Coordinates of C-alpha atoms and ligand atoms in Angstrom, one line a residue:
M186 CA 120.7 20.8 -101.8
Q187 CA 117.8 21.1 -100.6
D188 CA 117.0 24.5 -102.5
L189 CA 117.9 21.6 -105.7
I190 CA 115.6 19.2 -104.8
Q191 CA 112.6 22.3 -104.9
K192 CA 113.7 23.4 -107.6
L193 CA 113.8 20.5 -109.8
E194 CA 110.5 19.4 -108.3
A195 CA 108.6 22.9 -109.3
Y196 CA 110.6 22.2 -112.9
K197 CA 109.0 18.4 -113.1
Q198 CA 105.8 20.2 -112.3
E199 CA 106.2 22.8 -115.1
I200 CA 106.8 19.9 -117.2
T201 CA 104.3 17.9 -117.0
N202 CA 101.7 21.0 -117.2
F203 CA 103.4 21.9 -120.0
S204 CA 100.2 22.2 -123.1
G205 CA 101.3 23.1 -126.1
T206 CA 101.0 20.6 -129.2
G207 CA 101.9 20.3 -132.3
E208 CA 105.5 20.2 -134.1
Q209 CA 106.4 23.9 -133.0
A210 CA 105.6 23.9 -129.0
A211 CA 107.7 20.5 -129.0
E212 CA 110.8 22.1 -130.5
A213 CA 109.9 25.4 -128.3
F214 CA 110.0 22.8 -125.5
R215 CA 113.0 21.5 -126.4
I216 CA 115.1 25.2 -126.8
Q217 CA 113.3 25.9 -123.4
W218 CA 114.3 22.7 -121.2
L219 CA 117.1 20.7 -123.6
G220 CA 118.8 23.5 -125.3
T221 CA 122.4 24.8 -125.3
K222 CA 121.0 27.5 -122.8
G223 CA 118.2 25.6 -121.6
R224 CA 116.9 24.8 -118.0
V225 CA 118.9 21.4 -117.5
K226 CA 122.4 22.9 -118.3
E227 CA 121.3 25.5 -116.0
V228 CA 120.6 23.2 -113.1
M229 CA 123.7 21.1 -114.1
G230 CA 125.3 24.3 -113.7
E231 CA 124.1 24.2 -110.1
M232 CA 127.0 20.9 -109.3
K233 CA 129.8 23.2 -108.4
H234 CA 127.8 24.8 -105.3
V235 CA 126.9 21.5 -104.0
P236 CA 129.0 20.1 -101.3
V237 CA 131.7 17.5 -101.8
E238 CA 129.7 14.9 -99.6
Q239 CA 126.6 15.8 -101.4
K240 CA 127.6 15.6 -104.9
K241 CA 126.6 11.7 -105.6
E242 CA 123.4 11.7 -104.5
A243 CA 122.5 15.1 -106.7
G244 CA 124.3 13.9 -109.9
Q245 CA 121.5 10.6 -109.3
L246 CA 118.7 13.7 -109.2
L247 CA 120.4 15.6 -112.1
N248 CA 120.7 12.8 -113.9
E249 CA 116.9 11.4 -113.2
F250 CA 115.9 14.9 -113.9
K251 CA 117.6 15.0 -117.2
L252 CA 116.1 11.7 -118.2
F253 CA 112.8 12.9 -117.2
T254 CA 112.7 15.9 -119.4
E255 CA 114.2 13.9 -122.4
A256 CA 111.2 11.5 -121.8
R257 CA 108.9 14.3 -121.8
Y258 CA 110.0 15.9 -125.1
A259 CA 110.0 12.6 -127.2
Q260 CA 106.3 12.3 -126.0
L261 CA 105.4 15.4 -127.2
K262 CA 107.6 14.3 -130.6
E263 CA 105.3 11.3 -130.8
A264 CA 102.3 12.9 -130.3
A265 CA 103.1 16.0 -132.6
A266 CA 104.0 13.2 -135.5
A267 CA 100.8 11.5 -134.7
G268 CA 98.5 14.5 -135.0
A269 CA 97.4 14.2 -131.2
G270 CA 97.9 16.7 -128.5
A271 CA 99.8 17.2 -125.4
G272 CA 100.2 14.2 -123.0
G273 CA 99.5 11.7 -126.4
H274 CA 95.4 12.3 -125.5
A275 CA 94.1 11.9 -129.0
V276 CA 92.5 15.4 -130.6
P277 CA 89.5 14.3 -132.4
D278 CA 89.0 15.8 -135.5
L279 CA 85.3 16.4 -135.5
T280 CA 85.1 16.7 -139.6
L281 CA 85.7 13.0 -140.0
P282 CA 82.6 10.7 -140.5
G283 CA 81.6 8.8 -137.2
D284 CA 82.3 4.7 -137.0
A285 CA 79.9 2.8 -139.1
I286 CA 77.9 0.3 -136.3
P287 CA 78.0 -2.9 -137.7
L288 CA 74.4 -4.2 -139.1
G289 CA 73.8 -7.5 -138.2
S290 CA 72.0 -10.0 -141.0
R291 CA 69.0 -12.3 -140.5
H292 CA 69.4 -16.0 -140.5
P293 CA 68.2 -17.5 -143.7
I294 CA 66.1 -19.9 -141.9
S295 CA 64.5 -17.0 -140.4
L296 CA 64.1 -15.6 -143.4
M297 CA 62.4 -18.6 -144.9
R298 CA 60.4 -18.6 -142.0
H299 CA 59.1 -15.3 -142.1
K300 CA 58.7 -15.8 -145.5
I301 CA 56.6 -18.9 -145.0
I302 CA 54.7 -17.2 -142.1
S303 CA 53.6 -14.4 -143.3
I304 CA 51.7 -15.7 -146.5
F305 CA 49.6 -17.4 -144.4
Q306 CA 48.9 -14.9 -141.8
R307 CA 47.2 -13.3 -144.5
L308 CA 45.0 -16.0 -144.7
G309 CA 44.4 -15.4 -141.0
F310 CA 46.1 -18.3 -139.6
A311 CA 47.7 -16.9 -136.1
V312 CA 51.3 -17.7 -135.0
A313 CA 51.8 -20.4 -131.6
E314 CA 54.9 -21.6 -130.9
G315 CA 55.2 -24.4 -128.1
P316 CA 57.9 -27.3 -126.2
E317 CA 60.9 -28.3 -127.9
I318 CA 60.9 -31.0 -124.5
E319 CA 58.0 -32.7 -125.3
D320 CA 56.0 -35.6 -123.6
D321 CA 55.1 -38.5 -125.3
W322 CA 51.7 -38.0 -125.4
H323 CA 51.7 -34.9 -127.4
N324 CA 54.4 -35.8 -129.6
F325 CA 53.3 -39.3 -130.7
T326 CA 50.3 -40.8 -128.6
A327 CA 47.9 -37.9 -129.7
L328 CA 48.9 -38.1 -133.1
N329 CA 47.8 -41.8 -133.6
M330 CA 51.0 -43.1 -133.2
P331 CA 50.4 -46.3 -131.2
E332 CA 53.1 -47.8 -129.0
H333 CA 55.1 -49.6 -131.0
H334 CA 55.0 -47.2 -134.1
P335 CA 58.2 -47.2 -135.6
A336 CA 59.1 -43.9 -135.3
R337 CA 59.3 -43.9 -131.5
D338 CA 62.4 -45.8 -132.3
M339 CA 65.3 -44.6 -129.7
Q340 CA 66.7 -45.0 -133.4
D341 CA 64.9 -41.6 -134.7
T342 CA 63.8 -39.7 -131.3
F343 CA 66.2 -38.5 -129.0
Y344 CA 64.8 -39.5 -125.8
V345 CA 65.7 -37.1 -122.2
D346 CA 66.3 -39.2 -119.6
A347 CA 64.2 -37.7 -116.7
G348 CA 65.1 -40.3 -113.6
E349 CA 63.6 -43.9 -112.5
N350 CA 60.8 -42.0 -111.4
A351 CA 59.4 -40.0 -114.5
A352 CA 55.4 -40.9 -115.1
V353 CA 56.2 -40.5 -118.9
D354 CA 58.5 -40.8 -121.5
W355 CA 59.9 -36.8 -122.4
L356 CA 61.8 -36.5 -125.5
L357 CA 62.7 -33.9 -127.9
R358 CA 59.8 -32.9 -130.3
T359 CA 60.4 -34.6 -133.7
H360 CA 57.9 -32.5 -135.3
T361 CA 56.3 -29.4 -134.8
S362 CA 52.6 -30.9 -134.2
N363 CA 52.5 -31.2 -130.7
T364 CA 52.0 -27.5 -130.4
Q365 CA 48.9 -28.0 -132.2
I366 CA 47.8 -31.0 -130.0
R367 CA 47.9 -28.4 -127.7
E368 CA 46.0 -25.5 -129.2
M369 CA 43.2 -28.2 -129.8
E370 CA 42.9 -29.3 -126.1
K371 CA 42.3 -26.0 -125.2
G372 CA 39.3 -26.5 -126.7
K373 CA 38.6 -23.2 -128.3
L374 CA 37.2 -23.9 -131.8
P375 CA 37.6 -22.8 -134.8
I376 CA 41.2 -23.6 -134.8
R377 CA 42.9 -21.6 -137.3
V378 CA 47.0 -22.0 -136.4
I379 CA 50.5 -22.0 -138.1
C380 CA 53.4 -23.7 -136.0
P381 CA 57.0 -23.1 -136.6
G382 CA 59.8 -24.3 -134.8
R383 CA 62.8 -26.5 -134.4
V384 CA 62.9 -30.2 -134.2
Y385 CA 65.0 -33.4 -133.5
R386 CA 65.7 -36.0 -135.1
N387 CA 68.5 -39.1 -134.5
E388 CA 70.1 -38.4 -137.9
T389 CA 73.5 -38.7 -139.0
I390 CA 74.6 -35.5 -140.0
S391 CA 75.9 -35.0 -143.5
A392 CA 75.5 -32.4 -145.8
R393 CA 71.8 -33.0 -146.9
S394 CA 70.7 -33.7 -143.4
H395 CA 71.1 -32.6 -139.3
C396 CA 69.9 -33.9 -136.0
F397 CA 68.0 -30.9 -135.9
F398 CA 66.1 -28.6 -138.2
H399 CA 63.0 -26.2 -138.9
Q400 CA 59.3 -26.8 -139.5
V401 CA 56.0 -25.3 -140.6
E402 CA 53.5 -27.1 -139.4
G403 CA 49.5 -25.9 -140.3
L404 CA 46.0 -26.7 -138.9
Y405 CA 42.9 -25.7 -139.5
I406 CA 39.4 -26.9 -137.5
D407 CA 35.9 -25.8 -138.1
E408 CA 33.0 -27.0 -139.1
N409 CA 32.5 -28.2 -142.9
V410 CA 36.1 -27.9 -143.6
S411 CA 36.8 -30.0 -146.3
F412 CA 39.8 -31.5 -148.7
A413 CA 39.4 -28.7 -151.0
D414 CA 39.7 -25.8 -148.8
L415 CA 43.0 -28.2 -147.6
K416 CA 43.5 -27.7 -151.6
Q417 CA 42.7 -23.8 -152.0
T418 CA 45.0 -23.0 -149.0
L419 CA 47.8 -24.4 -150.0
Y420 CA 47.4 -22.9 -153.9
F421 CA 47.7 -19.6 -152.7
F422 CA 50.6 -20.5 -150.9
V423 CA 52.3 -21.8 -153.8
R424 CA 51.4 -19.1 -156.0
E425 CA 52.8 -16.7 -153.2
M426 CA 56.0 -18.5 -152.3
Y427 CA 57.0 -19.9 -155.9
G428 CA 55.2 -17.1 -158.5
K429 CA 52.0 -17.6 -160.6
D430 CA 53.5 -19.7 -163.6
V431 CA 54.5 -23.0 -160.7
R432 CA 52.0 -26.4 -161.6
V433 CA 51.4 -28.0 -158.9
R434 CA 50.1 -31.8 -158.4
F435 CA 49.0 -33.8 -155.0
R436 CA 50.1 -37.4 -154.5
P437 CA 48.6 -39.7 -152.3
S438 CA 50.3 -41.3 -149.2
Y439 CA 50.2 -41.9 -145.6
F440 CA 50.8 -40.6 -142.1
P441 CA 49.2 -41.8 -139.0
F442 CA 47.5 -38.3 -138.2
T443 CA 45.9 -38.1 -141.1
E444 CA 42.9 -39.5 -143.4
P445 CA 43.1 -39.1 -146.7
S446 CA 46.8 -37.8 -146.9
A447 CA 49.0 -36.5 -149.9
E448 CA 51.9 -34.9 -150.4
M449 CA 52.1 -31.9 -152.8
D450 CA 54.8 -31.0 -155.4
V451 CA 55.4 -27.6 -157.5
S452 CA 57.1 -28.0 -161.0
C453 CA 60.4 -27.6 -160.5
F454 CA 61.3 -23.6 -159.6
I455 CA 65.0 -24.6 -161.0
C456 CA 64.5 -25.5 -165.0
G457 CA 61.1 -24.7 -165.1
G458 CA 60.1 -28.8 -165.0
K459 CA 62.3 -29.4 -168.5
G460 CA 64.7 -31.8 -165.6
C461 CA 67.6 -31.1 -163.9
N462 CA 69.6 -32.2 -160.4
I463 CA 67.0 -30.2 -158.3
C464 CA 64.2 -32.6 -159.5
K465 CA 66.2 -36.1 -160.0
K466 CA 65.0 -35.0 -164.0
T467 CA 61.5 -35.4 -162.7
G468 CA 60.6 -32.1 -163.3
W469 CA 58.7 -32.2 -160.2
V470 CA 60.3 -30.8 -156.0
E471 CA 58.2 -32.3 -153.3
I472 CA 57.3 -29.1 -151.0
L473 CA 55.2 -30.3 -148.3
G474 CA 52.6 -33.0 -146.7
C475 CA 49.3 -32.8 -145.7
G476 CA 45.9 -34.7 -145.4
M477 CA 42.7 -34.2 -143.4
V478 CA 42.6 -34.4 -140.0
H479 CA 42.3 -38.0 -138.8
P480 CA 39.1 -38.6 -136.6
N481 CA 41.4 -40.6 -133.7
V482 CA 43.0 -37.1 -133.6
L483 CA 40.5 -35.1 -132.8
Q484 CA 39.0 -37.3 -130.1
N485 CA 42.3 -37.7 -128.7
C486 CA 42.1 -33.8 -128.2
G487 CA 38.1 -33.8 -126.6
I488 CA 37.1 -32.8 -130.3
D489 CA 33.9 -34.3 -131.8
P490 CA 35.3 -35.7 -135.0
E491 CA 31.3 -36.1 -136.2
K492 CA 30.7 -31.6 -136.1
Y493 CA 34.1 -30.8 -137.0
T494 CA 37.0 -31.7 -139.8
G495 CA 40.1 -30.3 -140.4
F496 CA 43.1 -29.8 -142.5
A497 CA 46.8 -30.3 -141.2
F498 CA 50.4 -29.7 -143.1
G499 CA 53.9 -29.8 -142.8
M500 CA 57.3 -28.9 -144.4
G501 CA 60.5 -28.3 -144.2
V502 CA 61.8 -25.0 -144.1
E503 CA 66.0 -26.0 -144.7
R504 CA 65.2 -27.3 -148.2
P505 CA 63.4 -24.5 -149.8
A506 CA 66.3 -22.0 -148.3
M507 CA 68.7 -23.8 -149.7
L508 CA 67.2 -23.7 -152.8
K509 CA 66.6 -20.3 -152.7
Y510 CA 70.0 -19.2 -151.3
G511 CA 71.9 -21.6 -153.8
I512 CA 73.5 -23.6 -150.4
N513 CA 75.0 -26.6 -150.9
D514 CA 75.5 -28.1 -147.2
I515 CA 73.1 -28.1 -144.2
R516 CA 75.2 -27.6 -141.6
L517 CA 76.6 -24.4 -143.1
F518 CA 72.9 -23.3 -141.4
S519 CA 74.4 -23.8 -137.6
E520 CA 78.0 -23.1 -137.7
N521 CA 77.3 -19.9 -137.3
D522 CA 80.1 -18.3 -139.6
V523 CA 79.4 -14.7 -140.1
R524 CA 81.0 -15.0 -143.3
F525 CA 78.3 -17.1 -144.5
L526 CA 75.5 -15.4 -142.2
K527 CA 76.4 -11.5 -143.8
Q528 CA 75.3 -12.6 -147.2
F529 CA 71.7 -12.8 -146.5
T530 CA 69.5 -9.7 -146.5
A531 CA 65.7 -9.4 -145.5
A532 CA 64.8 -8.7 -149.7
T533 CA 63.0 -11.8 -150.9
Ligands
LIG638 C1 55.9 -33.3 -143.5 C2 54.7 -33.7 -143.7 C3 52.6 -33.5 -142.1 C4 50.5 -32.6 -140.6 C5 52.1 -32.6 -140.6 C6 49.5 -32.8 -138.8 C7 49.2 -32.3 -137.3 C8 48.2 -32.6 -136.4 C9 47.2 -33.0 -137.2 C10 47.9 -33.7 -137.9 CL1 48.2 -31.6 -134.9 N1 48.4 -33.4 -139.0 N2 50.4 -32.2 -139.2 C11 50.1 -33.6 -141.0 C12 50.6 -34.0 -142.4 C13 51.7 -34.2 -142.5 O1 54.1 -33.4 -142.5 O2 56.4 -34.1 -144.8 N3 56.3 -32.4 -142.8 C14 57.8 -31.8 -143.0

């Protein structure tokens, strides 16, 4: 009985170590172990030498051994069918091409922001970024928006609960002007910055508006900066952005932080000015607001308005991106649906 146990153990070891692969090796295994003259048959024959009182136990061992051998055979056959090697380990086919590493794609908002920024960088503007959670001074007061200005209304602005003891009101910035205020407060002149970033407004979310979106604002302050500088800078931007053939018009407007203020339209780049849905049959599309920095704003930041003047402008990123890429719902930008996102490439 002890001999039988030892023999079965040795056989099992041999079976486990069987290293042949492929159809032929599996068949050789079957003949060697499970065939009519195979080793399973051979050890079964040993039953007749086992004493009666141990037959039950020996029968169980032999049965188990047979199942073990059959399982190994099944494994070898399966591996052979799958073109794999012994033990079920895949044998790599070194001639196959490697797995493609999936490439991410740039977000359409990032692409548009970069397109805008790079034009101003060529004019010598530096990029500045600032906090999205801002105090009341940098978002409103310094920008000549006094305490009861309607834009400060809870309806329009997300206020942050900073606790009972907060010395000032905290909020989510409603424009990136806060960053330009911080640049001016540094006291280093001249200033020529472009400020991209995310801004927040308490709007009902729909296909056309969201409670957060992206802006690029610009600021240029030096001695003798004029409205003519503003116009030429923005003409250059429009030509680079929308092409040589677009026409431009300025309309007088109002912002608390600029005086005079204007809005700039370009001839509709969809219909060429003939009138379509995008330009609402007017032939013109509004793309940005701008103006000469209000003397109160300069003063608030410690800059002498008698010595320095400057211009500023601000534009949204979502709308030009929607027009450029033919996107009809602003919510797609923030839903992170990869099927949507992977359609955009860096190619302009
Ligand atoms: C718009 C209009 C504008 C500014 C932004 C600005 C910033 C400082 C001082 C003065 Cl620190 N002005 N920014 C000026 C005019 C217009 O944005 O329609 N934005 C989407």
